[in-house]
Coordinates of C-alpha atoms in Angstrom, one line a residue:
X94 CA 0.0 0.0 0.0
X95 CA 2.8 2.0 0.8
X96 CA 4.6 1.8 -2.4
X97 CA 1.3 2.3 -4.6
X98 CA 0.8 6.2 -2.6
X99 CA 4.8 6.5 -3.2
X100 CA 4.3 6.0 -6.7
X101 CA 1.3 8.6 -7.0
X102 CA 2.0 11.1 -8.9
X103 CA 0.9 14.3 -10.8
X104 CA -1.7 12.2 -12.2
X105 CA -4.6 12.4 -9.6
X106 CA -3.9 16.9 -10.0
X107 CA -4.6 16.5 -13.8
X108 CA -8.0 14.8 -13.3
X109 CA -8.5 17.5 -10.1
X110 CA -7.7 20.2 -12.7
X111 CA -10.3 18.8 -15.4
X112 CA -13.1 18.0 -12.7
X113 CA -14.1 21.7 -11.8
X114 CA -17.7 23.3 -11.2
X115 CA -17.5 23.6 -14.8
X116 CA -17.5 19.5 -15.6
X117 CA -19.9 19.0 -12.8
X118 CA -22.6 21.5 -14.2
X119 CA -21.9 20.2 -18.0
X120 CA -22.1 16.3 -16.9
X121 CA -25.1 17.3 -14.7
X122 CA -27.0 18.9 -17.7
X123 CA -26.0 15.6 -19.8
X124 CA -27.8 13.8 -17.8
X125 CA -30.5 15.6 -17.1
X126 CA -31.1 16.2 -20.7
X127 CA -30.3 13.5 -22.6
X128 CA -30.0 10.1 -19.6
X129 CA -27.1 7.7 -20.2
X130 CA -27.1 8.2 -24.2
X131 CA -24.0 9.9 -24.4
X132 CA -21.7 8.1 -21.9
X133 CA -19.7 7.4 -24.9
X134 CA -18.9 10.8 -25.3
X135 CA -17.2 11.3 -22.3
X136 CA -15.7 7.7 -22.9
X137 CA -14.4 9.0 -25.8
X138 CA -13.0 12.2 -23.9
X139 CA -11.2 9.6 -21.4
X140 CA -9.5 7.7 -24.2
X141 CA -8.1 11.4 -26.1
X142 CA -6.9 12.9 -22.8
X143 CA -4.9 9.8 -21.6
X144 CA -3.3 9.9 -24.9
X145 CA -2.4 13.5 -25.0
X146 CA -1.3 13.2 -20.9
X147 CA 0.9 10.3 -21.3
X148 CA 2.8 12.4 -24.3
X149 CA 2.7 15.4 -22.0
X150 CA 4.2 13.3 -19.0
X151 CA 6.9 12.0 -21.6
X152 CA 8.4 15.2 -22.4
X153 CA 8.3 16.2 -19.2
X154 CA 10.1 13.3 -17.6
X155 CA 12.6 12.7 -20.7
X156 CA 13.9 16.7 -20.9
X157 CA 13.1 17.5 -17.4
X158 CA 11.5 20.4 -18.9
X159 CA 8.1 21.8 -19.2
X160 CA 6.2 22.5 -22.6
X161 CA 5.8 25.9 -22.3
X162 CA 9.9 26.3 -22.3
X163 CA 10.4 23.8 -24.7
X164 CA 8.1 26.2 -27.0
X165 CA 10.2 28.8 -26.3
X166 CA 13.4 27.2 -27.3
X167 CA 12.7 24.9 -30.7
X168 CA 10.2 27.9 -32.5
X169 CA 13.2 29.5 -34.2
X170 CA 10.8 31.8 -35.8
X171 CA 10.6 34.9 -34.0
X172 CA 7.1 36.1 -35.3
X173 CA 5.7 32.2 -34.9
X174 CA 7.2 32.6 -31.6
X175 CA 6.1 36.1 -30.1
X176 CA 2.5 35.0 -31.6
X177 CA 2.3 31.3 -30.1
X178 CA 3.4 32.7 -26.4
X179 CA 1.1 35.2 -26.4
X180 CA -1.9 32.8 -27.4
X181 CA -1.0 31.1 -24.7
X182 CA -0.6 33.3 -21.9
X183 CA -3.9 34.5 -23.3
X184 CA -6.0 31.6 -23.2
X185 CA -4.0 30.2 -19.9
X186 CA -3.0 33.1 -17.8
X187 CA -6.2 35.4 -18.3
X188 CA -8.4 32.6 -18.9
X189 CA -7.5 30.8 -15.8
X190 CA -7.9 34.1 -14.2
X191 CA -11.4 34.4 -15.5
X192 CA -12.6 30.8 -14.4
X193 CA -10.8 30.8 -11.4
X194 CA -14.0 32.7 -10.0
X195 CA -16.0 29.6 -10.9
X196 CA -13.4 27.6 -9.2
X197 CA -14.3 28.9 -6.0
X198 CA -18.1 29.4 -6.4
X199 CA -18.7 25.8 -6.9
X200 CA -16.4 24.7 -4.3
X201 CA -19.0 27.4 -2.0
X202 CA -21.9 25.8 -3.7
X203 CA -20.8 22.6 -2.0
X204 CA -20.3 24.4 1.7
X205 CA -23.8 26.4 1.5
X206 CA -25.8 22.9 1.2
X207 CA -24.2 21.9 4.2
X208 CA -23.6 25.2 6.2
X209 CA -25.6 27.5 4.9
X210 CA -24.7 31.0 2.7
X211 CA -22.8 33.3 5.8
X212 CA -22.8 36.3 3.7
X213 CA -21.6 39.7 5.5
X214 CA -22.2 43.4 4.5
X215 CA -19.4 45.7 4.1
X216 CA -20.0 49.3 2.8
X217 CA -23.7 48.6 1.6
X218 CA -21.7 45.5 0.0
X219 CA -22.8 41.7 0.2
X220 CA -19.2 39.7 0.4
X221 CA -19.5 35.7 0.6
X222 CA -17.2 34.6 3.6
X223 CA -17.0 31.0 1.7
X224 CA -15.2 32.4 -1.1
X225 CA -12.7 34.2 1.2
X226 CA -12.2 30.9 3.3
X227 CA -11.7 28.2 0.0
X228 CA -9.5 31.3 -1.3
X229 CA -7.5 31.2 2.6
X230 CA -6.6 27.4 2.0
X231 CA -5.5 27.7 -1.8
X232 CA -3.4 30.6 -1.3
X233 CA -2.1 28.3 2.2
X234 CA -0.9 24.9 0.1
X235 CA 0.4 27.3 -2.5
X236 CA 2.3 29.7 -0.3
X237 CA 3.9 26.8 1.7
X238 CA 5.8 25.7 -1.8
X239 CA 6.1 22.0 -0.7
X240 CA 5.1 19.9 -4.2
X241 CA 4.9 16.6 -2.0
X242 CA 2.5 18.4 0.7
X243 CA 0.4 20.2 -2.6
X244 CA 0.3 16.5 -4.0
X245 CA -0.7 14.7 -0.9
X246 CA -3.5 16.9 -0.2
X247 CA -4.9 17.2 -3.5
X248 CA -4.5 13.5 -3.8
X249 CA -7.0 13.5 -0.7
X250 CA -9.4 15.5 -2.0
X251 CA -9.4 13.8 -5.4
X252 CA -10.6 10.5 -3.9
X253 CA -13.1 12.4 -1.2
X254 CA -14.5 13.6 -4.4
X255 CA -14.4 10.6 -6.5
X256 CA -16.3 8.6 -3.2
X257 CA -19.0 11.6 -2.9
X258 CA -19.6 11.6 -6.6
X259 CA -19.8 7.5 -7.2
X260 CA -21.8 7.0 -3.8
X261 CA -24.4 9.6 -5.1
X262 CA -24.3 7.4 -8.2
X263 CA -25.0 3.9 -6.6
X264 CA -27.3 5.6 -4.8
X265 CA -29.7 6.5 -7.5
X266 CA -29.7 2.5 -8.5
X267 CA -28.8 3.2 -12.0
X268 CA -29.8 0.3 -14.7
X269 CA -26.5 -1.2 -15.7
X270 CA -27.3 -2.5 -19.2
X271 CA -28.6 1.2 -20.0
X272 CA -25.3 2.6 -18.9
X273 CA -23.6 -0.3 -21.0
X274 CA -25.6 0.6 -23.9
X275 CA -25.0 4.5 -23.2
X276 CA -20.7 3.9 -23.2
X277 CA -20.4 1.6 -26.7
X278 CA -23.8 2.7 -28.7
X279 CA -22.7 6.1 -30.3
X280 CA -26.0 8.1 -30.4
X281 CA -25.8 12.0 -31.9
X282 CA -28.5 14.6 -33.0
X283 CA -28.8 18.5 -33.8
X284 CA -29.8 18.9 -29.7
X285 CA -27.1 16.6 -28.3
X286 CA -23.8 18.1 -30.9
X287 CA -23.2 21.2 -28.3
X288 CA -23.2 19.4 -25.3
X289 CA -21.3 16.5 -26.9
X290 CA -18.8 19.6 -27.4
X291 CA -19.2 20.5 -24.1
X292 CA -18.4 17.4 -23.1
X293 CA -14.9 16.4 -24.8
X294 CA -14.2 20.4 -24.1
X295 CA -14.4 20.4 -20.4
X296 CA -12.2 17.0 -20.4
X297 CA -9.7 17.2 -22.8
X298 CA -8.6 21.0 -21.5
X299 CA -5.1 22.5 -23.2
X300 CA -3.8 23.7 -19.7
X301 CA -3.1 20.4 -18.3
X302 CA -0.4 19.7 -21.2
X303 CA 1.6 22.4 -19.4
X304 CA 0.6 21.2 -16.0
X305 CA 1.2 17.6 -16.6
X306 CA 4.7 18.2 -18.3
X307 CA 5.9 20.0 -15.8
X308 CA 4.9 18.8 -12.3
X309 CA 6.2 15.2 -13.4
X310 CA 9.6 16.6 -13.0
X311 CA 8.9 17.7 -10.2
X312 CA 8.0 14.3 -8.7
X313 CA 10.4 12.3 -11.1
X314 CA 13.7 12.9 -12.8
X315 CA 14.6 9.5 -13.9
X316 CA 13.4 7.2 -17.5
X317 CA 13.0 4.9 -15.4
X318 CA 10.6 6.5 -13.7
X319 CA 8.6 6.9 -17.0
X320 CA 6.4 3.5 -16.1
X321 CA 5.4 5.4 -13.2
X322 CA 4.5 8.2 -15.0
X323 CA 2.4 6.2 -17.8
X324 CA 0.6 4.3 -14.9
X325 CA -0.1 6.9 -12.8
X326 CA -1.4 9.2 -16.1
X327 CA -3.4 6.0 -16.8
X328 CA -5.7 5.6 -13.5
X329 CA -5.6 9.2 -12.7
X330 CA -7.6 10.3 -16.0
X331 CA -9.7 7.3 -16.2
X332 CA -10.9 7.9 -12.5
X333 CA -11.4 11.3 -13.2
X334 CA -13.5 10.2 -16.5
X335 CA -15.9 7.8 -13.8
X336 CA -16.0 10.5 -11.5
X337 CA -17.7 12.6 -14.5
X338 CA -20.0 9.5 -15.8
X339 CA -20.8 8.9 -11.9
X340 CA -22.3 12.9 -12.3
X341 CA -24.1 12.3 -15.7
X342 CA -25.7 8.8 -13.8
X343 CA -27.0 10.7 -10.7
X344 CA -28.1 13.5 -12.8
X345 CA -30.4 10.7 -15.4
X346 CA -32.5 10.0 -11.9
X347 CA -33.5 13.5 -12.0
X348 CA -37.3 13.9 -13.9
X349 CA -37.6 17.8 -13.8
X350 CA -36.1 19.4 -16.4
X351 CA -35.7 22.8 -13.8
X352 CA -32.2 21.3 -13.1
X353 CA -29.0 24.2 -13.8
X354 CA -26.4 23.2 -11.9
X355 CA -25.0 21.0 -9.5
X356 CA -26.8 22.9 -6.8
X357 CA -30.0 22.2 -8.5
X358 CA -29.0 18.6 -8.6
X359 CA -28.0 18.3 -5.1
X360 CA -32.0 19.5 -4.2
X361 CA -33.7 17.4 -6.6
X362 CA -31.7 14.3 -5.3
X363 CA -32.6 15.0 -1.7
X364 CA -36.5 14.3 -2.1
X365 CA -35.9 11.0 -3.9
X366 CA -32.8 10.1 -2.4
X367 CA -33.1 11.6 1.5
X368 CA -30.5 14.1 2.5
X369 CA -27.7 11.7 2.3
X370 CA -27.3 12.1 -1.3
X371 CA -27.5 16.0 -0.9
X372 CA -24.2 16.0 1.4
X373 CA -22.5 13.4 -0.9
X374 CA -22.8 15.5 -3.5
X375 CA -21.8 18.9 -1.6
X376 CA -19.0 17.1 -0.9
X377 CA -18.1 16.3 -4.4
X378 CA -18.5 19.6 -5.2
X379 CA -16.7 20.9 -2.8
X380 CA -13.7 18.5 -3.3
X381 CA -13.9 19.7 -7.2
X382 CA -14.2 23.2 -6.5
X383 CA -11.2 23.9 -4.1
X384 CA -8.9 21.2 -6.5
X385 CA -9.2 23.2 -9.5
X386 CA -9.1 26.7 -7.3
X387 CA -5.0 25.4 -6.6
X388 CA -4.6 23.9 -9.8
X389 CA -5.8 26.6 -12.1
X390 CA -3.2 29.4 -10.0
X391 CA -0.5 26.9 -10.6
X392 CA -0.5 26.2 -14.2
X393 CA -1.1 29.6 -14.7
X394 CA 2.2 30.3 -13.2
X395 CA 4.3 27.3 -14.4
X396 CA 2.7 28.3 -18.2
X397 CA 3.8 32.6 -17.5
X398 CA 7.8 31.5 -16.2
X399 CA 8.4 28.5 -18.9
X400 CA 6.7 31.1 -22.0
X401 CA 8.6 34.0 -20.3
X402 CA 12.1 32.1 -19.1
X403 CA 11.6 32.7 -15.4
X404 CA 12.5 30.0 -12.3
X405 CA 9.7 27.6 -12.0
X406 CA 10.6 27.1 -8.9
X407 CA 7.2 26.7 -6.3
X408 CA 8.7 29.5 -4.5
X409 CA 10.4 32.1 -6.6
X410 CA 9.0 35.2 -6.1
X411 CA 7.9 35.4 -9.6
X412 CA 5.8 32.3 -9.8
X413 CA 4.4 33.1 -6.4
X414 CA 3.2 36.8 -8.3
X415 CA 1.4 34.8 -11.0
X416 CA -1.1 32.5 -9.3
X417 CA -1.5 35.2 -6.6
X418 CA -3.0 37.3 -9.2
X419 CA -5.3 34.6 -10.2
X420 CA -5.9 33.8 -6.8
X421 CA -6.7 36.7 -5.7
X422 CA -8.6 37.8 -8.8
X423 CA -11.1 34.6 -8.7
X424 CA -11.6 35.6 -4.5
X425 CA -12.9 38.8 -5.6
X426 CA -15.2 37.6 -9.0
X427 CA -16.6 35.2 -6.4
X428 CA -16.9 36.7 -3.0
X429 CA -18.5 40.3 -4.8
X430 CA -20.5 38.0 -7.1
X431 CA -18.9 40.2 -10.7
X432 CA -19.1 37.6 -13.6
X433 CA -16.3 39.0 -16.1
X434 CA -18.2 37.6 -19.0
X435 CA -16.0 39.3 -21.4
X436 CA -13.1 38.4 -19.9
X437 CA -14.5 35.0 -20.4
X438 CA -15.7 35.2 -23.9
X439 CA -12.0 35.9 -25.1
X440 CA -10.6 32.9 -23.1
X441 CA -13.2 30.5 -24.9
X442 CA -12.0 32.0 -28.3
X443 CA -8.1 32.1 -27.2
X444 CA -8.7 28.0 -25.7
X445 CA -10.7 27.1 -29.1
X446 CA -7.7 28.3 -30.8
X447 CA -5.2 27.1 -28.9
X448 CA -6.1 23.9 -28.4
X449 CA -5.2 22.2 -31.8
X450 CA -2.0 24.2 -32.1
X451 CA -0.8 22.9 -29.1
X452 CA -1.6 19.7 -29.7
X453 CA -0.2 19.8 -33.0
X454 CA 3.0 21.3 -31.2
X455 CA 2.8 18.5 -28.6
X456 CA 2.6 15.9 -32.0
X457 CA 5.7 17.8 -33.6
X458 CA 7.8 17.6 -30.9
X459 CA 6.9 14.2 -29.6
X460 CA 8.8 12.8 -32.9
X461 CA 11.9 14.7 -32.5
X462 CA 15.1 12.4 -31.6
X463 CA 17.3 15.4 -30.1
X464 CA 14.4 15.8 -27.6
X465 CA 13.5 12.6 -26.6
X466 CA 15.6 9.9 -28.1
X467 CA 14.6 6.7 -28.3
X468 CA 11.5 7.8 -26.4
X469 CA 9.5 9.6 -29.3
X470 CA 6.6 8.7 -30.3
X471 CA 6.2 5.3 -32.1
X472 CA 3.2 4.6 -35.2
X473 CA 0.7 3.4 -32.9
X474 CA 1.1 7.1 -30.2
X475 CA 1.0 9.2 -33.9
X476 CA -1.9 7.6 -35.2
X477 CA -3.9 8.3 -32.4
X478 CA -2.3 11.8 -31.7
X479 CA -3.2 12.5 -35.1
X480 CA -7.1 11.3 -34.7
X481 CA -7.2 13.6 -31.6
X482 CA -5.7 16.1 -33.4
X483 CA -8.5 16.0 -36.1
X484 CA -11.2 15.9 -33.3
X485 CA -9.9 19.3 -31.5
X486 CA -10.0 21.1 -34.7
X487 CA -13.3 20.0 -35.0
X488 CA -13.8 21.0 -31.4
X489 CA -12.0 24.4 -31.9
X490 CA -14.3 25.2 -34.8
X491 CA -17.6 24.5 -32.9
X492 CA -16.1 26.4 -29.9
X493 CA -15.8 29.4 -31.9
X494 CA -18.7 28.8 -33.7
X495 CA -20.4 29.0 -30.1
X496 CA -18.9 31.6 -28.9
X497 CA -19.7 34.0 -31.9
X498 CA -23.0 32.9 -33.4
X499 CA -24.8 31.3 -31.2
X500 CA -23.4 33.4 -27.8
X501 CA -24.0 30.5 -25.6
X502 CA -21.2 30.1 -22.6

């Protein structure tokens, strides 16, 4: 047992990054809208993001450096390079910034169905003391700059939230050969295609390249270690991909169509299920919200020093700036209720864009020998790489498509 936890890596933090408020409202409208039928969606999201980790965790491990300073140092192009950093400080340093608010309000959504909404009035202004509190313990585990302690606890809360999420699940007695036929019977119309989108966008999410990359050197520094890695990158995701299907199952016992959010989810459960499945799922929520409100600060600051040639290190006084200012920006969003919608909209577009260029990037350099050596990618890794890479075009064209015709978030 000992050896397994030793061995646990930046895996479990890469499916805490992907399971925010935001994959808990999208799996939550899934189910509620359209039952168990697409399963295989997310199924197929699962399969795409192990593939694209296990690269990511390859190049991290075999160059000991992340991919946001690997960018920097192969584009020899100085235009192709100024233009590719600044798309991806865009869509990873201000759009982390603008979700981090959403971090935290779903990790308050989880504490008000237990302890109630202890708001307090300041100037003639309503401030939530939740948001202040989840933002207190982020800015703690990231201040103290100890990768093993940031790991350990995050670990912890990755399986309270897996628990809370697949207990709520049991508990809705699901039919099994629906679920079955929900995972490996493809079913798509016109009303499903956007949330289909929604859900291989909220799973396979461009950030956690540069997360993944570089927190594995932090934990390993060996090729030997790289079975580790792959293992670890393995369980991690696919846990993270039940914890999501666990979400779309509970959410398929709900009959009213009034359901908006997890919240909403967590009160239509309780009249069918008793209050046990309410607190489950608070705590699932809760577990999901304060993960991603670290992990969203950190890449943010690993992506700004490896783009802009700074020390990575957890506490160099330059990394610290960077996920302060997210931190600190998502408290305020949250705790003063402000929803930076714009600030939003241009992350979706600079994500949708991003996303295929740095998987194509990730493809590139994943089959150069003066990188990785005998380690590159064999035919089996660039035929899939190259099916994924198809699908997030796709993905980034209906993102954008979203984003500036139909205006939905």
């Amino acid at each position: 047992m000992k050896n397994i936890f030793k061995n646990i890596g930046p895996g479990p933090l890469v499916a805490a990054a992907f399971i925010g408020p935001g994959t808990v409202t999208v799996c939550t409208l899934t189910g509620v809208g359209f039952g168990y039928s697409l399963l295989w969606a997310m199924l197929l999201s699962i399969i795409a993001t192990v593939v694209l980790q296990e690269m990511s965790a390859r190049l991290g491990i075999i160059s000991q450096q992340g991919l946001s300073e690997i960018i920097r140092t192969e584009i020899k192009n100085p235009f192709l390079k100024g233009g590719t950093i600044l798309l991806i400080l865009s869509a990873i340093v201000i759009g982390n910034a603008a979700y981090e608010a959403g971090n935290i309000s779903g990790g308050v959504l989880g504490l008000q169905a237990i302890c109630g909404n202890p708001n307090i009035e300041i100037g003639g202004v309503s401030i939530n003391t939740l948001s202040v509190v989840i933002g207190v313990i982020a800015f703690v585990l990231l201040y103290i700059g100890n990768y093993k302690l940031l790991e350990t606890v995050l670990v912890g809360l990755v399986i309270l939230m897996s628990l809370a999420f697949l207990i709520t699940a049991i508990i809705t007695k699901p039919n099994i050969l629906e679920i079955l036929k929900g995972l490996f019977v493809p079913k798509l119309s016109n009303d499903s295609i956007l949330t289909v989108i929604g859900l291989i966008g909220t799973t396979v999410v461009p950030y956690n390249l540069f997360l993944h990359a570089s927190l594995v050197k932090e934990k390993w520094h060996q090729t030997s270690d790289l079975k580790y890695a792959r293992k670890d990158t393995v369980i991690a995701i696919v846990l993270g991909g039940l914890v999501s299907m666990c979400i779309i199952i509970s959410a398929a016992a709900i009959q009213s169509q009034d359901i908006n959010s997890a919240a909403d989810l967590a009160k239509g459960l309780e009249p069918l299920f008793g209050s046990f499945a309410k607190y489950f799922l608070a705590m699932g929520l809760f577990a999901a919200g304060v993960t991603s409100a670290i992990t969203a600060p950190l890449a943010a600051a690993y992506v700004a020093s490896g783009c802009l040639g700074w020390n990575s290190n957890l506490k160099s006084k330059k990394f610290r700036g960077v996920w302060m200012f997210i931190l600190l920006l998502g408290v305020l969003f949250s705790s003063l209720a402000i929803k930076p919608i714009d600030i939003i909209k241009f992350a979706q577009v600079a994500n949708g864009i991003l996303l295929p260029i740095i998987a194509g990037f990730l493809i590139w350099i994943m089959n150069k020998p003066s990188i990785l050596g005998t380690y590159k990618n064999n035919i089996k890794q660039n035929i899939l790489g190259f099916i994924i890479l198809g699908i997030s075009i796709l993905l980034s064209i209906a993102t954008l498509n979203k984003v500036f015709q139909l205006n939905i978030f």
